[in-house]
Amino acid sequence: MDDMTVFQILASKFQYDFVRDALLVGVLIALCASLLGVTLVLKRFSFIGDGLSHVAFGAMTVAAVVGLKSNDMLLILPVTIIAALLLLAAGRNRKIMGDASLAMISVSALGIGYLLMNRFSKSANVSGDVCTTLFGSTSILNLEDYAIWLCIFMSVIVVGVFILFYNKIFAVTFDPDFATATGTNANAYNIMIAVITAVIIVMAMKLVGSLLISALVVFPALSAMRLFRSFKGVIVFSGCLGVFCSALGILISVVIGSPIGSTIVVVQLLAFIVCYMIGFFTKSKG
Amino acid sequence: MVQLECNDVCLGYDGKTVTEHLTFSVSKGDYLCVVGENGAGKSTLIKAILGLNPPISGSLSFQGLTARQVGYLPQHTPVQRDFPASVGEIVQSGCLGKSRLFYSAAQKSEAAAQMERLGITHLKNRCYRELSGGQQQRVLLARALCAAEDLILLDEPVAGLDPKVTKEMYEIIADLNRSGVTVIMVSHDIAAAVKYATHILHLSHEPLFFGTKTAYLQTPVGRSFADIGEEG
């Protein structure tokens, strides 16, 4: 009987377009984030998601203050892309400065963002707004049509880039020096990865909020690395796991009414623990 | 036939000169060993040959091949230590410079042939990070050969290997050289250089020596290593 009620709740919720839209957008964002996550984790850029999302948060508050409320993407996206280029370039040239500059940029953006929201927001519930932006919100449940199409469009581009440039991405991630020496422009691919990262971060902000984006990027890649030993295996499984966890998280949160972002993150964490255990036991058997 | 010609080259980075007045040449079939203490410009020379860091002055030119046709065996980076990739994937990536986006059937069989040549075909589906140090070096060497068969550039190929595997690695490299591959090897190991190489380039802040091995052993600095070489 219990199962029936769960399905009944789901069936009743799925009558609404906005639930289906949220599921679609959530799954697409998770797919992109988990594909990209493999490269970022392997390049030791796990924290870039975190840092960039704080930058995007800062940009969002600036956009709100200057009155770009309805098309704030025009400001958020370019600012985040520039930050991504700066961070990835800095991380490459000065390896020691990489994480320090990331920490500096991310807390500055967070601090400035909150200060601006606090001083200039006309909303009655500032701390509620901040909490919503940081931890995700129900904003994914009232998506505008253009946002859905934008999301579909970006996902197609990201997945297309991954399939088309798969071999190059592998070579540049594994050994940038060798790739450059044999005629692959590693720098160009780093820039491409930086730009895609920024785009995904900005899209994912709507889904899980600024603080939880790293989970979408990092968890599927780490889980896949526990189980798979080839790059192809890791990429494919990471993508599948990202989609599965995101869909499951959204369904659970629809049924029990929990916040979408943190539900997805908890599902990701549980999936990681399962993968870790499987990896641990299969390894010890030899 | 001269393949690489280096004429009065000055090397450095960030505006600092590391070594200058560097003149040497590498002919087809040579086995040149570049030795010298840390900071003498060995890595900078490698980057210059690969075209990653052009010389400050002087000319460095290839004849009959391009900088893209140098097979490079780099030192390990921390990223590679836990990288999930199969041996087949890594060797195949050596062909990438020649392909556009996807590998052709010819390139796949090229990769298979190089794995066979280095005796790692049975490791094809194994994960790189689970291999021993010597096996990993063979994988990277196979990848280098996929990129270029005429000239290979080895950066400290035996760093971190135990003595037995080190000897095996040197034998593999010597075999490749006998089969016509030009070898440029950067090494700390002067004893091995004296034993295997045909030419020696001893770098310091100014080049101390360039010439054949026999001539090197006549110089004061070379003579001090001659004994070690004979023992090894």
Short mmCIF file of C-alpha atoms in Angstrom, two decimals:
data_model
loop_
_atom_site.label_atom_id
_atom_site.label_comp_id
_atom_site.label_asym_id
_atom_site.label_seq_id
_atom_site.Cartn_x
_atom_site.Cartn_y
_atom_site.Cartn_z
CA MET A 1 0.00 0.00 0.00
CA ASP A 2 2.85 2.31 0.87
CA ASP A 3 4.33 1.99 -2.64
CA MET A 4 0.99 2.80 -4.16
CA THR A 5 0.73 6.06 -2.28
CA VAL A 6 4.20 7.11 -3.41
CA PHE A 7 3.27 6.46 -7.02
CA GLN A 8 -0.03 8.17 -6.56
CA ILE A 9 1.69 11.25 -5.20
CA LEU A 10 4.14 11.21 -8.11
CA ALA A 11 1.33 10.76 -10.63
CA SER A 12 -0.58 13.66 -9.18
CA LYS A 13 2.50 15.90 -9.16
CA PHE A 14 3.39 15.00 -12.73
CA GLN A 15 0.14 16.39 -14.00
CA TYR A 16 1.79 19.76 -13.63
CA ASP A 17 4.06 21.04 -16.38
CA PHE A 18 6.38 22.75 -13.97
CA VAL A 19 7.29 19.46 -12.27
CA ARG A 20 8.14 17.87 -15.60
CA ASP A 21 10.14 20.95 -16.63
CA ALA A 22 12.06 20.88 -13.37
CA LEU A 23 12.90 17.22 -13.86
CA LEU A 24 14.07 17.82 -17.42
CA VAL A 25 16.22 20.82 -16.54
CA GLY A 26 17.62 19.13 -13.43
CA VAL A 27 18.64 16.03 -15.35
CA LEU A 28 20.27 18.02 -18.16
CA ILE A 29 22.27 20.21 -15.80
CA ALA A 30 23.40 17.19 -13.81
CA LEU A 31 24.49 15.45 -17.01
CA CYS A 32 26.63 18.40 -18.10
CA ALA A 33 28.09 18.96 -14.65
CA SER A 34 29.04 15.32 -14.20
CA LEU A 35 30.72 15.06 -17.62
CA LEU A 36 32.75 18.16 -16.95
CA GLY A 37 33.43 17.07 -13.38
CA VAL A 38 35.68 14.22 -14.52
CA THR A 39 38.07 16.65 -16.22
CA LEU A 40 37.93 19.18 -13.41
CA VAL A 41 38.56 16.60 -10.67
CA LEU A 42 41.46 15.07 -12.58
CA LYS A 43 42.98 18.48 -13.27
CA ARG A 44 42.75 19.24 -9.53
CA PHE A 45 40.16 21.94 -10.10
CA SER A 46 37.43 20.47 -7.90
CA PHE A 47 36.95 23.72 -6.09
CA ILE A 48 36.49 25.78 -9.19
CA GLY A 49 32.76 25.02 -9.13
CA ASP A 50 32.55 26.41 -5.64
CA GLY A 51 34.57 29.53 -6.41
CA LEU A 52 32.73 30.31 -9.65
CA SER A 53 29.34 29.86 -8.09
CA HIS A 54 30.25 32.44 -5.47
CA VAL A 55 31.33 34.79 -8.24
CA ALA A 56 28.02 34.13 -9.99
CA PHE A 57 26.20 34.88 -6.72
CA GLY A 58 28.07 38.18 -6.41
CA ALA A 59 27.24 39.04 -10.03
CA MET A 60 23.61 38.17 -9.43
CA THR A 61 23.33 40.60 -6.52
CA VAL A 62 24.99 43.34 -8.58
CA ALA A 63 22.52 42.62 -11.37
CA ALA A 64 19.65 42.90 -8.89
CA VAL A 65 20.95 46.19 -7.49
CA VAL A 66 21.39 47.82 -10.88
CA GLY A 67 17.92 46.63 -11.82
CA LEU A 68 18.56 43.83 -14.30
CA LYS A 69 16.15 41.57 -12.51
CA SER A 70 14.50 39.88 -15.48
CA ASN A 71 17.57 39.40 -17.68
CA ASP A 72 20.30 39.15 -15.08
CA MET A 73 21.98 36.43 -17.18
CA LEU A 74 23.46 39.22 -19.31
CA LEU A 75 25.67 40.21 -16.39
CA ILE A 76 26.10 36.92 -14.53
CA LEU A 77 27.30 34.84 -17.47
CA PRO A 78 30.09 37.13 -18.76
CA VAL A 79 31.38 37.85 -15.25
CA THR A 80 31.51 34.15 -14.40
CA ILE A 81 33.23 33.28 -17.68
CA ILE A 82 35.90 35.92 -17.08
CA ALA A 83 36.45 34.63 -13.56
CA ALA A 84 36.75 31.07 -14.90
CA LEU A 85 39.36 32.13 -17.45
CA LEU A 86 41.36 34.00 -14.81
CA LEU A 87 41.25 31.09 -12.37
CA LEU A 88 42.11 28.35 -14.83
CA ALA A 89 44.90 30.43 -16.36
CA ALA A 90 46.30 31.32 -12.93
CA GLY A 91 46.09 27.71 -11.81
CA ARG A 92 48.17 26.66 -14.78
CA ASN A 93 50.92 29.23 -14.54
CA ARG A 94 51.42 29.48 -10.82
CA LYS A 95 50.48 26.21 -9.23
CA ILE A 96 50.92 27.41 -5.64
CA MET A 97 48.83 30.51 -6.16
CA GLY A 98 45.96 28.52 -7.66
CA ASP A 99 44.01 27.53 -4.56
CA ALA A 100 44.85 30.71 -2.63
CA SER A 101 43.58 32.98 -5.39
CA LEU A 102 40.50 30.80 -5.74
CA ALA A 103 39.73 31.13 -2.03
CA MET A 104 40.30 34.88 -2.20
CA ILE A 105 38.05 35.44 -5.20
CA SER A 106 35.29 33.20 -3.92
CA VAL A 107 34.99 34.73 -0.44
CA SER A 108 35.28 38.26 -1.82
CA ALA A 109 32.41 37.63 -4.22
CA LEU A 110 30.33 36.05 -1.46
CA GLY A 111 31.01 38.93 0.93
CA ILE A 112 30.31 41.65 -1.62
CA GLY A 113 27.18 39.84 -2.76
CA TYR A 114 25.71 39.56 0.70
CA LEU A 115 26.62 43.15 1.55
CA LEU A 116 24.90 44.44 -1.57
CA MET A 117 21.81 42.33 -0.94
CA ASN A 118 21.67 43.48 2.64
CA ARG A 119 22.06 47.20 1.85
CA PHE A 120 20.13 47.60 -1.36
CA SER A 121 17.52 44.87 -1.50
CA LYS A 122 13.96 46.14 -1.45
CA SER A 123 12.70 42.74 -0.41
CA ALA A 124 11.17 42.37 3.03
CA ASN A 125 12.92 39.07 3.69
CA VAL A 126 16.61 39.57 2.87
CA SER A 127 17.96 36.60 4.80
CA GLY A 128 15.34 34.41 3.19
CA ASP A 129 16.44 35.62 -0.25
CA VAL A 130 20.09 34.98 0.55
CA CYS A 131 19.33 31.52 1.85
CA THR A 132 17.36 30.77 -1.30
CA THR A 133 20.19 31.86 -3.56
CA LEU A 134 22.80 29.95 -1.63
CA PHE A 135 21.00 26.68 -1.11
CA GLY A 136 18.76 26.54 -4.16
CA SER A 137 15.12 27.17 -4.10
CA THR A 138 11.84 26.45 -5.66
CA SER A 139 12.83 28.78 -8.52
CA ILE A 140 13.43 25.66 -10.58
CA LEU A 141 9.72 24.99 -10.15
CA ASN A 142 8.70 28.17 -11.92
CA LEU A 143 10.98 28.20 -14.93
CA GLU A 144 10.20 30.42 -17.84
CA ASP A 145 10.07 28.88 -21.30
CA TYR A 146 13.19 30.66 -22.47
CA ALA A 147 15.14 29.31 -19.49
CA ILE A 148 14.13 25.75 -20.37
CA TRP A 149 15.12 26.18 -24.00
CA LEU A 150 18.38 27.84 -23.02
CA CYS A 151 19.11 24.89 -20.79
CA ILE A 152 18.34 22.34 -23.50
CA PHE A 153 20.44 24.29 -25.99
CA MET A 154 23.44 24.54 -23.66
CA SER A 155 23.23 20.86 -22.76
CA VAL A 156 23.24 19.82 -26.39
CA ILE A 157 26.33 21.98 -26.94
CA VAL A 158 28.15 20.58 -23.91
CA VAL A 159 27.40 16.95 -24.73
CA GLY A 160 28.26 17.60 -28.39
CA VAL A 161 31.61 19.15 -27.45
CA PHE A 162 32.37 16.16 -25.23
CA ILE A 163 31.64 13.62 -27.95
CA LEU A 164 33.39 15.58 -30.69
CA PHE A 165 36.51 16.51 -28.71
CA TYR A 166 36.58 13.44 -26.49
CA ASN A 167 40.07 12.33 -27.56
CA LYS A 168 41.50 15.83 -27.29
CA ILE A 169 39.97 16.34 -23.86
CA PHE A 170 41.50 13.07 -22.72
CA ALA A 171 44.95 14.01 -24.01
CA VAL A 172 44.88 17.52 -22.59
CA THR A 173 43.71 16.29 -19.19
CA PHE A 174 46.17 13.43 -18.94
CA ASP A 175 49.27 15.23 -20.14
CA PRO A 176 49.00 18.83 -21.38
CA ASP A 177 52.73 19.08 -22.15
CA PHE A 178 52.72 16.01 -24.36
CA ALA A 179 49.53 17.14 -26.07
CA THR A 180 51.05 20.55 -26.82
CA ALA A 181 54.29 18.99 -28.03
CA THR A 182 52.41 16.81 -30.50
CA GLY A 183 50.47 19.70 -31.90
CA THR A 184 47.27 19.92 -29.86
CA ASN A 185 46.60 23.43 -28.65
CA ALA A 186 46.17 22.57 -24.96
CA ASN A 187 45.61 26.21 -24.08
CA ALA A 188 42.63 26.51 -26.38
CA TYR A 189 41.07 23.42 -24.82
CA ASN A 190 41.69 24.78 -21.32
CA ILE A 191 39.88 27.95 -22.30
CA MET A 192 37.02 25.94 -23.79
CA ILE A 193 36.73 23.91 -20.58
CA ALA A 194 36.78 27.12 -18.51
CA VAL A 195 33.97 28.67 -20.54
CA ILE A 196 31.83 25.53 -20.40
CA THR A 197 32.42 25.32 -16.65
CA ALA A 198 31.20 28.87 -16.18
CA VAL A 199 28.07 28.24 -18.27
CA ILE A 200 27.19 25.08 -16.36
CA ILE A 201 27.75 26.75 -13.00
CA VAL A 202 25.40 29.57 -13.88
CA MET A 203 22.75 27.12 -15.08
CA ALA A 204 23.20 24.90 -12.04
CA MET A 205 22.75 27.79 -9.65
CA LYS A 206 19.02 27.63 -10.29
CA LEU A 207 18.95 23.95 -9.46
CA VAL A 208 20.96 23.53 -6.28
CA GLY A 209 22.01 27.05 -5.33
CA SER A 210 25.50 28.55 -5.14
CA LEU A 211 26.82 26.56 -2.22
CA LEU A 212 25.93 23.08 -3.40
CA ILE A 213 27.09 23.18 -7.04
CA SER A 214 30.38 21.44 -6.26
CA ALA A 215 28.38 18.35 -5.38
CA LEU A 216 26.99 18.08 -8.91
CA VAL A 217 30.45 18.52 -10.38
CA VAL A 218 32.54 16.44 -8.03
CA PHE A 219 30.45 13.53 -6.72
CA PRO A 220 29.62 11.63 -9.93
CA ALA A 221 33.25 11.82 -11.08
CA LEU A 222 34.59 10.60 -7.75
CA SER A 223 32.04 7.79 -7.58
CA ALA A 224 32.86 6.68 -11.12
CA MET A 225 36.59 6.68 -10.34
CA ARG A 226 35.99 4.19 -7.54
CA LEU A 227 34.52 1.67 -9.97
CA PHE A 228 36.04 2.24 -13.40
CA ARG A 229 39.60 2.03 -14.62
CA SER A 230 39.38 3.51 -18.08
CA PHE A 231 38.71 7.12 -18.95
CA LYS A 232 35.79 6.19 -21.17
CA GLY A 233 34.24 4.07 -18.41
CA VAL A 234 34.61 6.89 -15.90
CA ILE A 235 33.10 9.52 -18.21
CA VAL A 236 30.12 7.40 -19.26
CA PHE A 237 29.33 6.16 -15.75
CA SER A 238 29.78 9.64 -14.30
CA GLY A 239 27.23 11.02 -16.75
CA CYS A 240 24.75 8.23 -16.04
CA LEU A 241 25.15 8.52 -12.29
CA GLY A 242 24.74 12.29 -12.42
CA VAL A 243 21.47 11.90 -14.31
CA PHE A 244 20.21 9.11 -12.06
CA CYS A 245 20.99 10.90 -8.77
CA SER A 246 19.54 14.17 -9.96
CA ALA A 247 16.30 12.52 -11.16
CA LEU A 248 15.97 10.51 -7.96
CA GLY A 249 16.68 13.58 -5.82
CA ILE A 250 14.05 15.65 -7.62
CA LEU A 251 11.45 12.85 -7.37
CA ILE A 252 12.10 12.42 -3.65
CA SER A 253 11.88 16.13 -2.99
CA VAL A 254 8.64 16.34 -4.97
CA VAL A 255 7.13 13.52 -2.90
CA ILE A 256 8.28 14.54 0.57
CA GLY A 257 8.46 18.27 -0.09
CA SER A 258 12.15 18.69 0.79
CA PRO A 259 14.43 21.33 -0.79
CA ILE A 260 15.55 20.07 -4.21
CA GLY A 261 19.22 21.09 -4.03
CA SER A 262 20.09 19.51 -0.72
CA THR A 263 18.07 16.37 -1.52
CA ILE A 264 20.10 15.85 -4.71
CA VAL A 265 23.34 16.39 -2.81
CA VAL A 266 22.38 13.81 -0.16
CA VAL A 267 21.47 11.30 -2.89
CA GLN A 268 24.85 11.98 -4.55
CA LEU A 269 26.62 11.44 -1.24
CA LEU A 270 24.82 8.12 -0.66
CA ALA A 271 25.66 7.00 -4.21
CA PHE A 272 29.30 7.86 -3.57
CA ILE A 273 29.33 5.80 -0.38
CA VAL A 274 27.83 2.82 -2.24
CA CYS A 275 30.40 3.15 -5.04
CA TYR A 276 33.19 3.50 -2.50
CA MET A 277 32.12 0.28 -0.75
CA ILE A 278 31.79 -1.65 -4.02
CA GLY A 279 35.19 -0.36 -5.15
CA PHE A 280 36.72 -1.27 -1.80
CA PHE A 281 35.41 -4.83 -1.74
CA THR A 282 36.11 -5.65 -5.39
CA LYS A 283 39.63 -4.32 -5.00
CA SER A 284 40.42 -6.35 -1.87
CA LYS A 285 39.30 -9.50 -3.64
CA GLY A 286 41.99 -8.77 -6.22
CA MET B 1 71.85 13.14 -42.03
CA VAL B 2 71.42 15.96 -39.53
CA GLN B 3 67.96 16.00 -37.91
CA LEU B 4 68.34 18.69 -35.28
CA GLU B 5 70.72 21.62 -35.44
CA CYS B 6 71.27 23.97 -32.54
CA ASN B 7 73.40 27.02 -33.27
CA ASP B 8 74.64 29.44 -30.58
CA VAL B 9 71.37 29.13 -28.71
CA CYS B 10 70.62 31.04 -25.54
CA LEU B 11 67.90 29.50 -23.34
CA GLY B 12 65.94 30.86 -20.46
CA TYR B 13 62.50 31.67 -19.12
CA ASP B 14 60.82 34.70 -17.58
CA GLY B 15 63.63 36.81 -19.02
CA LYS B 16 66.33 34.92 -17.10
CA THR B 17 69.13 33.27 -19.01
CA VAL B 18 69.75 29.68 -17.98
CA THR B 19 72.37 28.61 -20.49
CA GLU B 20 73.96 30.23 -23.53
CA HIS B 21 76.31 29.60 -26.48
CA LEU B 22 74.76 26.19 -26.96
CA THR B 23 75.84 24.61 -30.22
CA PHE B 24 75.27 20.98 -31.12
CA SER B 25 73.65 18.80 -33.73
CA VAL B 26 71.91 15.46 -33.76
CA SER B 27 72.10 13.15 -36.76
CA LYS B 28 69.85 10.26 -37.66
CA GLY B 29 70.60 7.22 -35.53
CA ASP B 30 72.48 9.16 -32.84
CA TYR B 31 71.97 8.53 -29.14
CA LEU B 32 72.63 11.86 -27.50
CA CYS B 33 72.68 12.02 -23.73
CA VAL B 34 72.27 15.43 -22.13
CA VAL B 35 73.80 15.51 -18.65
CA GLY B 36 74.42 18.22 -16.10
CA GLU B 37 73.43 19.22 -12.61
CA ASN B 38 70.02 20.60 -11.62
CA GLY B 39 69.38 24.08 -12.91
CA ALA B 40 71.87 23.69 -15.76
CA GLY B 41 69.08 24.04 -18.31
CA LYS B 42 68.23 20.45 -19.18
CA SER B 43 64.46 20.91 -18.83
CA THR B 44 64.61 24.26 -20.56
CA LEU B 45 66.42 22.63 -23.48
CA ILE B 46 63.68 19.99 -23.71
CA LYS B 47 60.99 22.64 -23.78
CA ALA B 48 62.89 24.50 -26.47
CA ILE B 49 63.24 21.39 -28.63
CA LEU B 50 59.52 20.66 -28.24
CA GLY B 51 58.67 24.22 -29.15
CA LEU B 52 57.01 24.88 -25.78
CA ASN B 53 59.50 27.57 -24.83
CA PRO B 54 61.37 29.12 -27.77
CA PRO B 55 65.04 30.09 -27.37
CA ILE B 56 65.89 33.68 -26.41
CA SER B 57 68.43 33.88 -29.24
CA GLY B 58 70.19 31.62 -31.68
CA SER B 59 68.63 29.08 -33.98
CA LEU B 60 67.19 25.67 -33.26
CA SER B 61 66.03 23.92 -36.38
CA PHE B 62 64.86 20.54 -37.54
CA GLN B 63 65.76 19.06 -40.89
CA GLY B 64 63.58 16.48 -42.55
CA LEU B 65 61.04 16.60 -39.76
CA THR B 66 59.15 19.14 -37.66
CA ALA B 67 58.98 19.78 -33.94
CA ARG B 68 55.65 17.97 -34.00
CA GLN B 69 57.42 14.80 -35.08
CA VAL B 70 59.37 14.42 -31.87
CA GLY B 71 58.18 11.61 -29.62
CA TYR B 72 58.30 12.92 -26.09
CA LEU B 73 58.57 10.90 -22.89
CA PRO B 74 57.88 13.38 -20.09
CA GLN B 75 58.49 13.00 -16.39
CA HIS B 76 55.52 11.88 -14.33
CA THR B 77 53.19 14.53 -13.05
CA PRO B 78 51.14 14.19 -9.85
CA VAL B 79 47.95 14.25 -11.94
CA GLN B 80 48.90 11.00 -13.65
CA ARG B 81 49.43 9.05 -10.45
CA ASP B 82 45.73 8.43 -9.84
CA PHE B 83 44.44 8.99 -13.35
CA PRO B 84 41.81 6.46 -14.43
CA ALA B 85 42.87 5.51 -17.93
CA SER B 86 43.59 2.22 -19.61
CA VAL B 87 46.95 1.50 -21.23
CA GLY B 88 45.27 1.32 -24.63
CA GLU B 89 43.74 4.77 -24.23
CA ILE B 90 47.05 6.34 -23.27
CA VAL B 91 49.11 4.75 -26.05
CA GLN B 92 46.43 5.68 -28.57
CA SER B 93 46.57 9.32 -27.49
CA GLY B 94 50.09 9.47 -28.96
CA CYS B 95 48.50 9.44 -32.43
CA LEU B 96 46.41 12.49 -31.64
CA GLY B 97 48.78 14.99 -33.23
CA LYS B 98 48.27 13.27 -36.57
CA SER B 99 44.51 12.86 -36.37
CA ARG B 100 41.80 15.45 -36.48
CA LEU B 101 39.27 14.38 -33.88
CA PHE B 102 38.88 10.62 -34.10
CA TYR B 103 41.40 7.85 -34.64
CA SER B 104 41.59 6.10 -37.98
CA ALA B 105 41.91 2.34 -38.36
CA ALA B 106 45.55 2.84 -39.40
CA GLN B 107 46.27 4.75 -36.21
CA LYS B 108 44.63 2.05 -34.12
CA SER B 109 46.84 -0.59 -35.65
CA GLU B 110 49.84 1.72 -35.21
CA ALA B 111 49.09 1.92 -31.49
CA ALA B 112 48.69 -1.87 -31.34
CA ALA B 113 52.02 -2.33 -33.13
CA GLN B 114 53.86 -0.03 -30.71
CA MET B 115 52.36 -1.86 -27.72
CA GLU B 116 53.56 -5.14 -29.22
CA ARG B 117 57.00 -3.65 -29.81
CA LEU B 118 57.37 -2.74 -26.13
CA GLY B 119 55.79 -5.93 -24.85
CA ILE B 120 52.77 -4.34 -23.19
CA THR B 121 49.98 -5.75 -25.38
CA HIS B 122 48.75 -7.93 -22.52
CA LEU B 123 48.33 -4.78 -20.38
CA LYS B 124 46.07 -3.06 -22.92
CA ASN B 125 42.96 -3.00 -20.76
CA ARG B 126 44.73 -2.54 -17.44
CA CYS B 127 44.50 0.72 -15.55
CA TYR B 128 47.61 2.88 -15.85
CA ARG B 129 47.74 3.82 -12.18
CA GLU B 130 47.89 0.16 -11.12
CA LEU B 131 51.01 -0.62 -13.13
CA SER B 132 54.57 -0.75 -11.81
CA GLY B 133 56.93 2.15 -12.52
CA GLY B 134 58.71 0.24 -15.29
CA GLN B 135 55.44 -0.74 -16.98
CA GLN B 136 54.23 2.86 -16.82
CA GLN B 137 57.40 4.04 -18.54
CA ARG B 138 56.89 1.48 -21.30
CA VAL B 139 53.35 2.76 -21.81
CA LEU B 140 54.56 6.35 -22.14
CA LEU B 141 57.36 5.23 -24.42
CA ALA B 142 54.86 3.44 -26.67
CA ARG B 143 52.81 6.63 -26.74
CA ALA B 144 55.91 8.63 -27.71
CA LEU B 145 56.61 6.19 -30.56
CA CYS B 146 53.03 6.58 -31.80
CA ALA B 147 53.66 10.31 -32.04
CA ALA B 148 56.96 9.96 -33.89
CA GLU B 149 59.19 7.11 -34.85
CA ASP B 150 62.22 9.03 -36.09
CA LEU B 151 63.27 10.98 -33.03
CA ILE B 152 62.38 10.44 -29.40
CA LEU B 153 63.13 12.80 -26.55
CA LEU B 154 63.31 11.20 -23.11
CA ASP B 155 63.19 13.27 -19.92
CA GLU B 156 64.77 11.32 -17.06
CA PRO B 157 63.29 8.01 -18.24
CA VAL B 158 64.58 6.00 -15.28
CA ALA B 159 63.72 8.42 -12.45
CA GLY B 160 62.26 6.47 -9.56
CA LEU B 161 62.85 3.02 -11.05
CA ASP B 162 64.69 0.29 -9.15
CA PRO B 163 68.11 -0.86 -10.46
CA LYS B 164 66.84 -3.96 -12.27
CA VAL B 165 64.03 -2.13 -14.05
CA THR B 166 66.39 0.78 -14.78
CA LYS B 167 68.70 -1.61 -16.63
CA GLU B 168 65.75 -3.08 -18.58
CA MET B 169 64.62 0.42 -19.52
CA TYR B 170 68.08 1.32 -20.80
CA GLU B 171 68.16 -1.89 -22.83
CA ILE B 172 64.77 -1.08 -24.38
CA ILE B 173 66.00 2.38 -25.33
CA ALA B 174 69.24 0.96 -26.73
CA ASP B 175 67.19 -1.53 -28.79
CA LEU B 176 65.07 1.27 -30.20
CA ASN B 177 68.23 3.17 -31.08
CA ARG B 178 69.69 0.11 -32.82
CA SER B 179 66.52 -0.16 -34.90
CA GLY B 180 67.17 3.33 -36.25
CA VAL B 181 65.35 5.63 -33.82
CA THR B 182 67.29 8.77 -32.93
CA VAL B 183 67.36 9.19 -29.15
CA ILE B 184 67.87 12.34 -27.12
CA MET B 185 67.89 11.51 -23.43
CA VAL B 186 68.16 13.88 -20.51
CA SER B 187 69.58 12.20 -17.45
CA HIS B 188 71.36 12.60 -14.16
CA ASP B 189 72.93 9.23 -14.69
CA ILE B 190 76.31 9.99 -16.25
CA ALA B 191 77.47 6.41 -15.80
CA ALA B 192 74.64 5.16 -18.03
CA ALA B 193 75.21 7.99 -20.48
CA VAL B 194 78.81 6.93 -20.89
CA LYS B 195 77.76 3.31 -21.33
CA TYR B 196 74.91 3.68 -23.85
CA ALA B 197 75.14 7.02 -25.65
CA THR B 198 77.01 7.78 -28.83
CA HIS B 199 77.19 11.52 -28.08
CA ILE B 200 77.24 13.53 -24.89
CA LEU B 201 76.15 17.09 -24.20
CA HIS B 202 77.31 18.20 -20.76
CA LEU B 203 75.41 21.31 -19.74
CA SER B 204 76.36 23.81 -17.15
CA HIS B 205 75.59 27.49 -17.24
CA GLU B 206 77.80 27.37 -20.26
CA PRO B 207 77.96 24.16 -22.24
CA LEU B 208 80.92 22.22 -20.88
CA PHE B 209 81.14 19.72 -23.67
CA PHE B 210 79.56 18.44 -26.82
CA GLY B 211 80.96 15.60 -28.87
CA THR B 212 81.20 11.88 -29.19
CA LYS B 213 81.45 9.66 -26.18
CA THR B 214 85.06 8.73 -26.92
CA ALA B 215 86.10 12.37 -27.00
CA TYR B 216 84.10 13.07 -23.82
CA LEU B 217 86.02 10.44 -21.94
CA GLN B 218 89.26 12.26 -22.78
CA THR B 219 88.15 15.47 -21.07
CA PRO B 220 88.90 16.06 -17.38
CA VAL B 221 85.19 16.06 -16.47
CA GLY B 222 84.50 13.00 -18.58
CA ARG B 223 87.48 11.10 -17.25
CA SER B 224 86.13 11.28 -13.73
CA PHE B 225 83.11 9.29 -14.91
CA ALA B 226 84.99 6.86 -17.08
CA ASP B 227 85.64 4.51 -14.17
CA ILE B 228 81.99 4.44 -13.19
CA GLY B 229 81.00 3.75 -16.78
CA GLU B 230 83.31 0.81 -17.08
CA GLU B 231 81.98 -0.69 -13.86
CA GLY B 232 78.37 -0.26 -14.99
#
